[in-house]
mmCIF file of C-alpha atoms in Angstrom:
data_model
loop_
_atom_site.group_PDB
_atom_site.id
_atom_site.type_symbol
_atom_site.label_atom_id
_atom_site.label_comp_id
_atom_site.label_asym_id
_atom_site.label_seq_id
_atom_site.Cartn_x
_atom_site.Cartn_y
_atom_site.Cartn_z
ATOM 1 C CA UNK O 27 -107.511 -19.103 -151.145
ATOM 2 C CA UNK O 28 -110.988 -18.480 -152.023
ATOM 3 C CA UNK O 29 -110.548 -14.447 -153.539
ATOM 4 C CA UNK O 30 -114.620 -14.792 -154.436
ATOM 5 C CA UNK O 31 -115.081 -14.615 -150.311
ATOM 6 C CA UNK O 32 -112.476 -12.354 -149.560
ATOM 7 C CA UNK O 33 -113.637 -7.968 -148.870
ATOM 8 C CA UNK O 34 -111.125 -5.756 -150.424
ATOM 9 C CA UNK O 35 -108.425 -4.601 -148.189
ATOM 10 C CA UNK O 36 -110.088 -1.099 -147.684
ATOM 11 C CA UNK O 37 -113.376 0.646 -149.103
ATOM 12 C CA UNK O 38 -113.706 2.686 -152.694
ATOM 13 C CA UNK O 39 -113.426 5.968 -152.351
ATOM 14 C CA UNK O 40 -115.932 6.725 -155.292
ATOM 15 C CA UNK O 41 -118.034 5.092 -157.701
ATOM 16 C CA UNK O 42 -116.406 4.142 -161.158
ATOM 17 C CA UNK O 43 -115.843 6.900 -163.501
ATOM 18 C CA UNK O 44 -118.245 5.913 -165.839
ATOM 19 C CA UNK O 45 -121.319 5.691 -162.924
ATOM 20 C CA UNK O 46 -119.910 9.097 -162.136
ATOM 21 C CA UNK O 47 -120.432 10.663 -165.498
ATOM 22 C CA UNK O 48 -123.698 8.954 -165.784
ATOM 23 C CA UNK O 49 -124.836 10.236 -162.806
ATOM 24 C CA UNK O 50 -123.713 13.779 -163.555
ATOM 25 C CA UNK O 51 -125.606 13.471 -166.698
ATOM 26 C CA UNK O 52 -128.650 12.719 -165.404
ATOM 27 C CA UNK O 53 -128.948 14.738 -162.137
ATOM 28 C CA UNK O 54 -127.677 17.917 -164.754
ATOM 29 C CA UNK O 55 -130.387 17.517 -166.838
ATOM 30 C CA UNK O 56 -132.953 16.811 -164.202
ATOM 31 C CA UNK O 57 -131.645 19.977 -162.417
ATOM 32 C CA UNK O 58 -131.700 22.090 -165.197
ATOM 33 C CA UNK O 59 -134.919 21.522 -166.881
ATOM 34 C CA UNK O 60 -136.618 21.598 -162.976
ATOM 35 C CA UNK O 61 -135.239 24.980 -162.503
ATOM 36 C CA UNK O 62 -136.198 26.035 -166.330
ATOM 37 C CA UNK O 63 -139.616 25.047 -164.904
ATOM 38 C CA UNK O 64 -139.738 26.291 -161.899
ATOM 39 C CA UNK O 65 -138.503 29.942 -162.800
ATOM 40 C CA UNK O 66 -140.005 30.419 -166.173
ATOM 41 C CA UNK O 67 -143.411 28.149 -166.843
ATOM 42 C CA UNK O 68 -143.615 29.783 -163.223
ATOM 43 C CA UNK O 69 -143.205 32.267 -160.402
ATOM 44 C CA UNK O 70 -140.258 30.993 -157.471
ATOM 45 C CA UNK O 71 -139.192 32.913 -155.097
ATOM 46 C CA UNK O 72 -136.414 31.928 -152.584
ATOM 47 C CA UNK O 73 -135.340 33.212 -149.479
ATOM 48 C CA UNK O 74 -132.268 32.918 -147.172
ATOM 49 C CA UNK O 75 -130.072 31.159 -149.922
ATOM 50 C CA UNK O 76 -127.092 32.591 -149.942
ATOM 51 C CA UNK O 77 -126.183 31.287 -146.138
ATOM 52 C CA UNK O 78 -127.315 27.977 -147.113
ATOM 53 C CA UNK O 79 -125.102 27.826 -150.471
ATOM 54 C CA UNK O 80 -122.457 29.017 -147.624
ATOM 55 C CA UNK O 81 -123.473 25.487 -146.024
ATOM 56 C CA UNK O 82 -122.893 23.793 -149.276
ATOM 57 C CA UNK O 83 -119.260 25.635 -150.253
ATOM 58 C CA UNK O 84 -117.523 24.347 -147.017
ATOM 59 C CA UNK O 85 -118.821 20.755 -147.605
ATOM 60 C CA UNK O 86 -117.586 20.730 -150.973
ATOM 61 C CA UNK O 87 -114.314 18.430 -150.711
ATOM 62 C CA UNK O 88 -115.478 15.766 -148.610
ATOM 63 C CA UNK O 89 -111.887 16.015 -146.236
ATOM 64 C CA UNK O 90 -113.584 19.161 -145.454
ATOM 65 C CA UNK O 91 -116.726 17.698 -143.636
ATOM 66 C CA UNK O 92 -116.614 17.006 -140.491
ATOM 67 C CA UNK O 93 -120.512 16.200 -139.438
ATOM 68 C CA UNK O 94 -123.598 15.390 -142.205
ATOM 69 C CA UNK O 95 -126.237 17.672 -143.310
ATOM 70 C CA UNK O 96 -129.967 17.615 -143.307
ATOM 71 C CA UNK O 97 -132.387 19.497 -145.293
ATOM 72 C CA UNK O 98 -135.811 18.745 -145.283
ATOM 73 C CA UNK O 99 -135.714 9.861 -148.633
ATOM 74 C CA UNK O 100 -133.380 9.657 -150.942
ATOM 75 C CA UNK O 101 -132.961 5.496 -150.825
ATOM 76 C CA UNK O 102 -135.142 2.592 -151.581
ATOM 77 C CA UNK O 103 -137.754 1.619 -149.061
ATOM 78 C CA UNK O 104 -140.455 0.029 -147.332
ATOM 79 C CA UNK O 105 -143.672 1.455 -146.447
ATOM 80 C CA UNK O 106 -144.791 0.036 -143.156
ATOM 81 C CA UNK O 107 -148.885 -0.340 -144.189
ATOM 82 C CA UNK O 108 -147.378 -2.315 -147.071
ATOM 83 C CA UNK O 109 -144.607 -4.295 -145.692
ATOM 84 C CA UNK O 110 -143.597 -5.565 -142.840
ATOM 85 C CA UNK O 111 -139.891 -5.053 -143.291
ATOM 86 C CA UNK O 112 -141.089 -0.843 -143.103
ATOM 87 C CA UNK O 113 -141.010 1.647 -140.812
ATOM 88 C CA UNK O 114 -137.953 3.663 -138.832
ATOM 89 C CA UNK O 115 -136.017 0.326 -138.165
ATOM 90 C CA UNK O 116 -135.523 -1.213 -141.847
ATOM 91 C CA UNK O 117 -131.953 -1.027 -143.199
ATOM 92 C CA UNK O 118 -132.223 1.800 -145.629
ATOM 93 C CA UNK O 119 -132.546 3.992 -142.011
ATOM 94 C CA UNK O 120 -129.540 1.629 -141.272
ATOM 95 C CA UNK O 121 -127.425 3.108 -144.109
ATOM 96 C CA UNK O 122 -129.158 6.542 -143.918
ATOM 97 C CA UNK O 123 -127.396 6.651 -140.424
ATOM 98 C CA UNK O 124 -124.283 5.729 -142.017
ATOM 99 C CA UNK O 125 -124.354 8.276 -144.544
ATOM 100 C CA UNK O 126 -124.335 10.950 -141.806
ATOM 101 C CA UNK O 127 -121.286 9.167 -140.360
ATOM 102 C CA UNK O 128 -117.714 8.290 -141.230
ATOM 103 C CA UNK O 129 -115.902 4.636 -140.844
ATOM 104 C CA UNK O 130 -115.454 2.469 -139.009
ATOM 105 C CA UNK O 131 -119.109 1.217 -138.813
ATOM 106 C CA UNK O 132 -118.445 -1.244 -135.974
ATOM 107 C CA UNK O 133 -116.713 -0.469 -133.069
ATOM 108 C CA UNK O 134 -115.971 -3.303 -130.392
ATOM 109 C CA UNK O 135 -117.216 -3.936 -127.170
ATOM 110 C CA UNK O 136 -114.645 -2.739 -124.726
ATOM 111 C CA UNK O 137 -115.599 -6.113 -122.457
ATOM 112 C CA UNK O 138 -113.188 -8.657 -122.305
ATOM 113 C CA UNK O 139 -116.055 -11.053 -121.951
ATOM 114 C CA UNK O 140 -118.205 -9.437 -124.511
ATOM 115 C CA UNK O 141 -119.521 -11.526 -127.547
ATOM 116 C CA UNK O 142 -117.752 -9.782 -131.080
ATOM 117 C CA UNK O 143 -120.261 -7.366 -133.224
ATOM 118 C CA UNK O 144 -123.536 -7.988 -133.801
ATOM 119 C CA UNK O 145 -123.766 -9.011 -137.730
ATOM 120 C CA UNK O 146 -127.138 -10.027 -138.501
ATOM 121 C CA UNK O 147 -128.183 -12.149 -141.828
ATOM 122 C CA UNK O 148 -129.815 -11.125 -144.525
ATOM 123 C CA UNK O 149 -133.047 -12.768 -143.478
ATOM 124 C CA UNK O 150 -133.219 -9.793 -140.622
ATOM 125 C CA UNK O 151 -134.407 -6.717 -140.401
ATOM 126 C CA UNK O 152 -131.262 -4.945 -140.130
ATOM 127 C CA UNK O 153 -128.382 -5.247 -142.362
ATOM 128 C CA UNK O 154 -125.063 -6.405 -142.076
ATOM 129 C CA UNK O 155 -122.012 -4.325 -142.095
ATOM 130 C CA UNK O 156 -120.797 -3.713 -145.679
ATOM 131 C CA UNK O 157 -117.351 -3.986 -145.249
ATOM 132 C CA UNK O 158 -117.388 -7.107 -142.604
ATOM 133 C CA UNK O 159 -119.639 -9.620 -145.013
ATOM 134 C CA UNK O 160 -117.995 -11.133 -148.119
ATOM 135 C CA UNK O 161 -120.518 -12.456 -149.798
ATOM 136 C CA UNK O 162 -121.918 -9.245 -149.891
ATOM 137 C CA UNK O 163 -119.407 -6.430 -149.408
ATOM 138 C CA UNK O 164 -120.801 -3.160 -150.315
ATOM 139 C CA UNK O 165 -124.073 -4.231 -150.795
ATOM 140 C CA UNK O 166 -126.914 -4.407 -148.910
ATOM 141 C CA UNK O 167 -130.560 -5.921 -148.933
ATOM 142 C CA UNK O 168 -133.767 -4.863 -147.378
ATOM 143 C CA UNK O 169 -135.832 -7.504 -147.203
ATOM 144 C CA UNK O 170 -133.243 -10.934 -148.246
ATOM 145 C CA UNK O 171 -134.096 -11.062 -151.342
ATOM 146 C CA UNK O 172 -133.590 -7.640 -153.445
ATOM 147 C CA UNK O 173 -129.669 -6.232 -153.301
ATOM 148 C CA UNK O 174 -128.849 -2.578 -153.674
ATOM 149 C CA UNK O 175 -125.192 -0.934 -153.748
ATOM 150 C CA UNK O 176 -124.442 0.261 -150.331
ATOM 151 C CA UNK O 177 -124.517 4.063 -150.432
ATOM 152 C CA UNK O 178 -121.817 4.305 -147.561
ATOM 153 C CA UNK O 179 -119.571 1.779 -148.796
ATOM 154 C CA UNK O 180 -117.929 5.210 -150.561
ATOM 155 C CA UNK O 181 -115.611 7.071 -148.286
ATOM 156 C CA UNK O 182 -116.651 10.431 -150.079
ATOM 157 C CA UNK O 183 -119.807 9.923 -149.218
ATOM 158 C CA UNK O 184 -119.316 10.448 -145.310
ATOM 159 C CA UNK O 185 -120.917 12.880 -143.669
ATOM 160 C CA UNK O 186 -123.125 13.331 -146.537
ATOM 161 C CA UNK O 187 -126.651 15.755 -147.237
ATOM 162 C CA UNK O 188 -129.753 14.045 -146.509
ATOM 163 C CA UNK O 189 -132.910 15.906 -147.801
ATOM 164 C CA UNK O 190 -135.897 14.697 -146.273
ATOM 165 C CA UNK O 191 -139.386 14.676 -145.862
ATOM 166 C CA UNK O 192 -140.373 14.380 -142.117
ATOM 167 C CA UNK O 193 -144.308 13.829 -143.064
ATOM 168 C CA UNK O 194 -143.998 10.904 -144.936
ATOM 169 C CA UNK O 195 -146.666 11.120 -147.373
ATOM 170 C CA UNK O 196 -148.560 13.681 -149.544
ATOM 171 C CA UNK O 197 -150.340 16.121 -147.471
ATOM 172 C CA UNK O 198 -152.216 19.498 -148.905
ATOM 173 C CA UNK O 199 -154.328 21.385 -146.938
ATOM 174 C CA UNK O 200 -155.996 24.534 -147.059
ATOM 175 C CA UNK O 201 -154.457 26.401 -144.247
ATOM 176 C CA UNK O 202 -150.757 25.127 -144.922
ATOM 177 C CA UNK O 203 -150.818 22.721 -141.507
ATOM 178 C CA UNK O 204 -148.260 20.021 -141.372
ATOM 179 C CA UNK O 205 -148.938 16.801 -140.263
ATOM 180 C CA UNK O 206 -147.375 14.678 -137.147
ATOM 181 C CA UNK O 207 -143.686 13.763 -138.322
ATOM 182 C CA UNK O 208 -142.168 10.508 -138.592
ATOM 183 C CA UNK O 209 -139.419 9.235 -136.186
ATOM 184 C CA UNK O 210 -136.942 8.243 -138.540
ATOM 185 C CA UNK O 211 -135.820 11.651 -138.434
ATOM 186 C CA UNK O 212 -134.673 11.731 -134.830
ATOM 187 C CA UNK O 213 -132.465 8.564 -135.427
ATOM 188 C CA UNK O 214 -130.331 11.019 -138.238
ATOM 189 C CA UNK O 215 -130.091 13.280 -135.281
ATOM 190 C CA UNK O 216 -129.525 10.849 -132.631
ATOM 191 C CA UNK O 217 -127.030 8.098 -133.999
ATOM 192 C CA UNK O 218 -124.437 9.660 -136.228
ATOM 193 C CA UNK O 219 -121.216 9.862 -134.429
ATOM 194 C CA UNK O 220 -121.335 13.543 -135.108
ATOM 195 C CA UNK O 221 -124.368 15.870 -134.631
ATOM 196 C CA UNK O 222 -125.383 17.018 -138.144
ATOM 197 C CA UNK O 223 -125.646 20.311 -139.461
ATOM 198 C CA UNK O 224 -129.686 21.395 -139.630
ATOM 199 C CA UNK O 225 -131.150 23.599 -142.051
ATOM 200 C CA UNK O 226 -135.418 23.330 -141.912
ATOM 201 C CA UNK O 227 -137.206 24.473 -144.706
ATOM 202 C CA UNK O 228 -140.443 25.657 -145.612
ATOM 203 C CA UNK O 229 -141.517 24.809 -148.948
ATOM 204 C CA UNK O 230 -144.819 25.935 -150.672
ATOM 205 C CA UNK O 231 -146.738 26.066 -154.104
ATOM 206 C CA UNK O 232 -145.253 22.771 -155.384
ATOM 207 C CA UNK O 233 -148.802 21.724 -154.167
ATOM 208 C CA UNK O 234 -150.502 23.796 -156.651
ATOM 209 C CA UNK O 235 -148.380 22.272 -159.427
ATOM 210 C CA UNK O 236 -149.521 19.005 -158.973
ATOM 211 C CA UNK O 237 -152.794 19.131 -156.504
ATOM 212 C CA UNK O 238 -153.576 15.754 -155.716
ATOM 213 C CA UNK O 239 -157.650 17.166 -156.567
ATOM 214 C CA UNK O 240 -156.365 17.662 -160.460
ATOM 215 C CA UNK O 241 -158.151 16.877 -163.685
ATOM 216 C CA UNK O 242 -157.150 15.401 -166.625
ATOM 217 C CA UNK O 243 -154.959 15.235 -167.419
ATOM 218 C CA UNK O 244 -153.212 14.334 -164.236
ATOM 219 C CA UNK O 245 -149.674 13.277 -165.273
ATOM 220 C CA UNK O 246 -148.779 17.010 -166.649
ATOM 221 C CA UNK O 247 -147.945 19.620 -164.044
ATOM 222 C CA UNK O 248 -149.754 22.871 -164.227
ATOM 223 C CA UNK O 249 -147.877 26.220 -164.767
ATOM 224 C CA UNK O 250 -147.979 29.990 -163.552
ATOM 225 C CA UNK O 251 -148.449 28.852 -159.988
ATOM 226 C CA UNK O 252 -146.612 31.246 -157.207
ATOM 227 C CA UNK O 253 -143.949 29.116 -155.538
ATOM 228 C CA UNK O 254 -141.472 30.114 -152.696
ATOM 229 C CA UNK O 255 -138.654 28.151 -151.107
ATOM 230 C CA UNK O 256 -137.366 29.741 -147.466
ATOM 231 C CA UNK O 257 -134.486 28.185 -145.798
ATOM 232 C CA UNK O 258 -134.051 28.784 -141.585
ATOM 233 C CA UNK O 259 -131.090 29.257 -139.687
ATOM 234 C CA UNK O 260 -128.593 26.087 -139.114
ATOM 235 C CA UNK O 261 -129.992 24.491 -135.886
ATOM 236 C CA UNK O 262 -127.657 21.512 -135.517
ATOM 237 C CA UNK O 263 -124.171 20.766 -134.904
ATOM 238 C CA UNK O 264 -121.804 21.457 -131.911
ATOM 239 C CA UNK O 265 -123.826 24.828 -131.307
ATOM 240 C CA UNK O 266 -127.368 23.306 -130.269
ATOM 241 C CA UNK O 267 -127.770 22.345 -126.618
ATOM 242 C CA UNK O 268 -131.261 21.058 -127.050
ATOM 243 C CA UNK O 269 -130.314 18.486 -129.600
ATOM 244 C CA UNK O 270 -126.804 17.831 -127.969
ATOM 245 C CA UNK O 271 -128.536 17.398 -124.652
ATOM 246 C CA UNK O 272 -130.388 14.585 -126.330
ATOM 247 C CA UNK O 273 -127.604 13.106 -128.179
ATOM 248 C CA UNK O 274 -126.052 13.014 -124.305
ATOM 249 C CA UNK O 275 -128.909 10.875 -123.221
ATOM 250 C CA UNK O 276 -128.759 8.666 -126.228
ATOM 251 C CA UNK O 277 -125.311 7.618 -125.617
ATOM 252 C CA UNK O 278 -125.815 7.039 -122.389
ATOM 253 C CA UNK O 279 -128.230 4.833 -123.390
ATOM 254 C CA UNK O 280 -127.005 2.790 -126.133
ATOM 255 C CA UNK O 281 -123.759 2.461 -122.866
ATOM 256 C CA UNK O 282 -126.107 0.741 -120.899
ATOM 257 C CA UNK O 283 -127.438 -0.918 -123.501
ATOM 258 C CA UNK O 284 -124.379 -2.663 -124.620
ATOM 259 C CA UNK O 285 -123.758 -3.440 -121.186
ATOM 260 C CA UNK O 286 -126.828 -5.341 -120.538
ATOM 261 C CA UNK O 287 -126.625 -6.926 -123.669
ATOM 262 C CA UNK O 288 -122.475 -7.393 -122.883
ATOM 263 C CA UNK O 289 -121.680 -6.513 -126.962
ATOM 264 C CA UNK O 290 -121.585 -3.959 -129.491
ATOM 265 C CA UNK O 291 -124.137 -3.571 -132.139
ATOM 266 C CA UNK O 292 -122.711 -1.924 -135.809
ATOM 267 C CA UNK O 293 -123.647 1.622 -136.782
ATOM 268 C CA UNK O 294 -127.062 2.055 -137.256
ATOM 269 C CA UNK O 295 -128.134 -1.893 -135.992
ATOM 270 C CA UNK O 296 -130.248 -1.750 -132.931
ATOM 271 C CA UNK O 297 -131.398 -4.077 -130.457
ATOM 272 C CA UNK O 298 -134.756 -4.473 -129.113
ATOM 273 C CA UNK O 299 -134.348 -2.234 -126.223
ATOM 274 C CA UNK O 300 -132.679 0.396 -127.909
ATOM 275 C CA UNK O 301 -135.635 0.255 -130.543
ATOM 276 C CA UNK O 302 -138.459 -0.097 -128.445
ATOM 277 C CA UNK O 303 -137.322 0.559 -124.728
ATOM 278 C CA UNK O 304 -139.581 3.502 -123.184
ATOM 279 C CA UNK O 305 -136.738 6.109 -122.742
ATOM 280 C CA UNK O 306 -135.533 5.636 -126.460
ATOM 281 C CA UNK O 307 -139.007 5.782 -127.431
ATOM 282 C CA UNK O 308 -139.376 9.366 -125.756
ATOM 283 C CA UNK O 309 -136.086 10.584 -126.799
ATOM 284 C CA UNK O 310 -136.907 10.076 -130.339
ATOM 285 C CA UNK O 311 -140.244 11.666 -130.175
ATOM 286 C CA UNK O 312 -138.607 15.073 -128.210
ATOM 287 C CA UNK O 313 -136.195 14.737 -131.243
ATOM 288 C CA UNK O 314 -138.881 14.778 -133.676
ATOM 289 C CA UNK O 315 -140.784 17.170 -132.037
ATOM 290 C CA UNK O 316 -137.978 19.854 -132.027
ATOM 291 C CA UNK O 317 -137.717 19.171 -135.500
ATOM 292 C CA UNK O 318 -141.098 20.027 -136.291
ATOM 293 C CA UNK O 319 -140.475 23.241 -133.994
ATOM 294 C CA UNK O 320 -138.044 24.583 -136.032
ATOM 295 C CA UNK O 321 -139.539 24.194 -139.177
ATOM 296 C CA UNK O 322 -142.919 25.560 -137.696
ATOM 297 C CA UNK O 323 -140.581 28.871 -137.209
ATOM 298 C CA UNK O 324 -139.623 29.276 -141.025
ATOM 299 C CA UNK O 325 -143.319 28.677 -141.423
ATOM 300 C CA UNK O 326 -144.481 31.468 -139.407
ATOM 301 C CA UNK O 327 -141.377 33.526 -140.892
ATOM 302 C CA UNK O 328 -142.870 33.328 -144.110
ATOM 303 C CA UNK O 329 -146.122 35.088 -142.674
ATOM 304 C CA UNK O 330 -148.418 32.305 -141.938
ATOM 305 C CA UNK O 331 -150.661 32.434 -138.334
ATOM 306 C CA UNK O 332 -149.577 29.981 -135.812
ATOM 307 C CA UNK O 333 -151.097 25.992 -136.467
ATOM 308 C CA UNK O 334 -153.225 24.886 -133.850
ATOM 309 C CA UNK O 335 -150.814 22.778 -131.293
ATOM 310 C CA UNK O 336 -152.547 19.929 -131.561
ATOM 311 C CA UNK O 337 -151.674 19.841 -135.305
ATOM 312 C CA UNK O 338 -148.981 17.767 -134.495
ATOM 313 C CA UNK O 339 -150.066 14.623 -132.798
ATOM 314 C CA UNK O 340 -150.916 11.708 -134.460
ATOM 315 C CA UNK O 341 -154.449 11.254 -132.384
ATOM 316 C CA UNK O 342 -155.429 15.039 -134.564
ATOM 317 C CA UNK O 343 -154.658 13.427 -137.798
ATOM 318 C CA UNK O 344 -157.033 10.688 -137.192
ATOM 319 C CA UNK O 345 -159.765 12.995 -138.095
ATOM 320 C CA UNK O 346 -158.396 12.249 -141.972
ATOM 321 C CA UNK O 347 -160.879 8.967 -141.614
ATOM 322 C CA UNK O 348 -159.677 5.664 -142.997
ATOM 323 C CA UNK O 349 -158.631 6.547 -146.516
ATOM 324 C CA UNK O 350 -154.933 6.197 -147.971
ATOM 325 C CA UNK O 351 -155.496 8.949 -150.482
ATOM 326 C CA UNK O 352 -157.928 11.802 -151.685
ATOM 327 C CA UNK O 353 -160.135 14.256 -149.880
ATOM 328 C CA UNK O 354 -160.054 13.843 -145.661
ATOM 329 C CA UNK O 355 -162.698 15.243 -143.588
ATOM 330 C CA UNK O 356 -160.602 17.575 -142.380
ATOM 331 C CA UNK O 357 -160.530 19.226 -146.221
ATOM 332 C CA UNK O 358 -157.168 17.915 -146.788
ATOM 333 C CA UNK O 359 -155.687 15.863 -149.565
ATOM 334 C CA UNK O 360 -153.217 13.730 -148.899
ATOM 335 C CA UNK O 361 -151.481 10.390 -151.542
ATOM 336 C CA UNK O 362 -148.902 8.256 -150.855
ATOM 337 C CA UNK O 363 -145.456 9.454 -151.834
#
């Protein structure tokens, strides 16, 4: 028997000890000197924390967790104006989803005609399911070539805390207006198996710290800026009925999907319709644009007037001009993340 090509019987639990204490090294120190930083070279205020650490205490043993959390991209990826592997359907989203999850990844068909799983290779866009390949168990790749660990291969990892950052890019403008936000946050809404707990955030002065408009020298942060951090209410799980409303309609959809298609696609894998079909197009920009809702409301919380509505549509941020990076016409800066 060929024990190269053969998956372990079941999944790690956790990374090896040594990764672990390497890791809790180096995420220690970063911590540490960032809040050394941030509260002493200069001025942070924060708002609404202790709920949020409330958040954090319950998830603390992961038996305890029983849906993910989202704050705010955390994993290696594409940018879609660079790549063509990019954008809301390239398998980092893929294990991004999975991370907000628990096993099993795949679940069958219930068709007695159905074709098995969809496992697609590593020449596609979408990744195969870790613990289904052997030749590449707990792994994945996003493009063929590169290969990363699989952040859920780890059973502590499920249902884990994804902080993001919905606009996608550097954006600093004078009046504190957001820009349109990506989709890729309605499919950590939408696919889970679980809605996940929602905190928004409104997070300000970092800007100053390093304004994309700074001298030299540019690659040390500036100090005695005024900083705040003010985390909202939890929006998400069972308790939401505009986001569980949607989640409704998603499943029905991915039902009749799999129907028409007459098989089951892994966690996170979609096909064509359920990536581009009209009514999954719409649900994920209603998603998106609840999202942007709520954190609009921590905004104005904080004390800032009401954006302009049309502040979030993509046609309004065309005014930026062509440019990747520096001054827009609009007076903003924006850079690439």
């Amino acid at each position: 028997m060929d024990t190269q090509s053969s998956p372990p019987a079941s999944p790690p639990a956790q990374p090896s000890l040594p990764w672990r204490i390497a890791s809790s090294v180096l995420m220690g120190f970063v911590g540490h000197n960032s809040r050394l930083f941030m509260f002493i070279a200069n001025q942070t205020e924060v708002h609404g924390l202790p709920a949020f650490l409330g958040i954090l205490d319950r998830r603390q043993n992961p038996a305890w967790r029983r849906r993910g959390l989202i704050t705010g991209q955390t994993l290696p990826t594409h940018r879609l104006a660079y790549s063509p592997l990019g954008g809301i359907f390239q398998p980092t989203m893929t294990e991004a989803v999975r991370l907000m999850s628990r096993r099993p990844f795949i679940t069958p068909y219930s068709s007695p005609t159905s074709a098995p799983p969809v496992e697609d290779s590593l020449s596609s866009p979408d990744i195969t399911d870790p613990f289904s390949t052997p030749n590449h168990t707990y792994t994945y790749s996003t493009d063929g070539i590169d290969t990363f660990p699989a952040p859920s291969a780890y059973s502590n990892r499920q249902y884990s805390w994804i902080h993001i950052f919905p606009e996608g890019r550097v954006h600093q403008h004078p009046l504190k207006t957001m820009r349109y936000f990506k989709w890729g946050i309605a499919r950590l809404i939408l696919e889970p198996d679980e809605c996940p707990d929602i905190v928004p955030m409104w997070i300000e002065g970092n800007d100053q710290i390093m304004h994309e408009s700074r001298q030299w020298p540019r690659f040390l942060p500036r100090v005695n800026k005024r900083c705040g951090i003010w985390f909202g209410d939890n929006i998400g799980g069972d308790g939401n009925a505009i986001f569980n409303e949607l989640r409704r309609k998603w499943r029905e959809l991915v039902e009749e999907d799999q129907n028409q298609e007459g098989r089951s696609f892994a966690m996170g894998v979609l096909s064509d319709g359920l990536k581009y079909g009209k009514e999954a197009v719409e649900l994920r920009e209603e998603c998106t644009r609840q999202i942007r809702k709520a954190v609009l409301a921590v905004r104005r919380s904080r004390g800032l007037p009401d954006e302009d509505p049309k502040a979030g549509l993509v046609e309004t941020w065309r005014e930026e001009g062509g440019k990747r990076s520096g001054k827009m016409k609009d007076e903003s800066w924006v850079g690439e993340v």
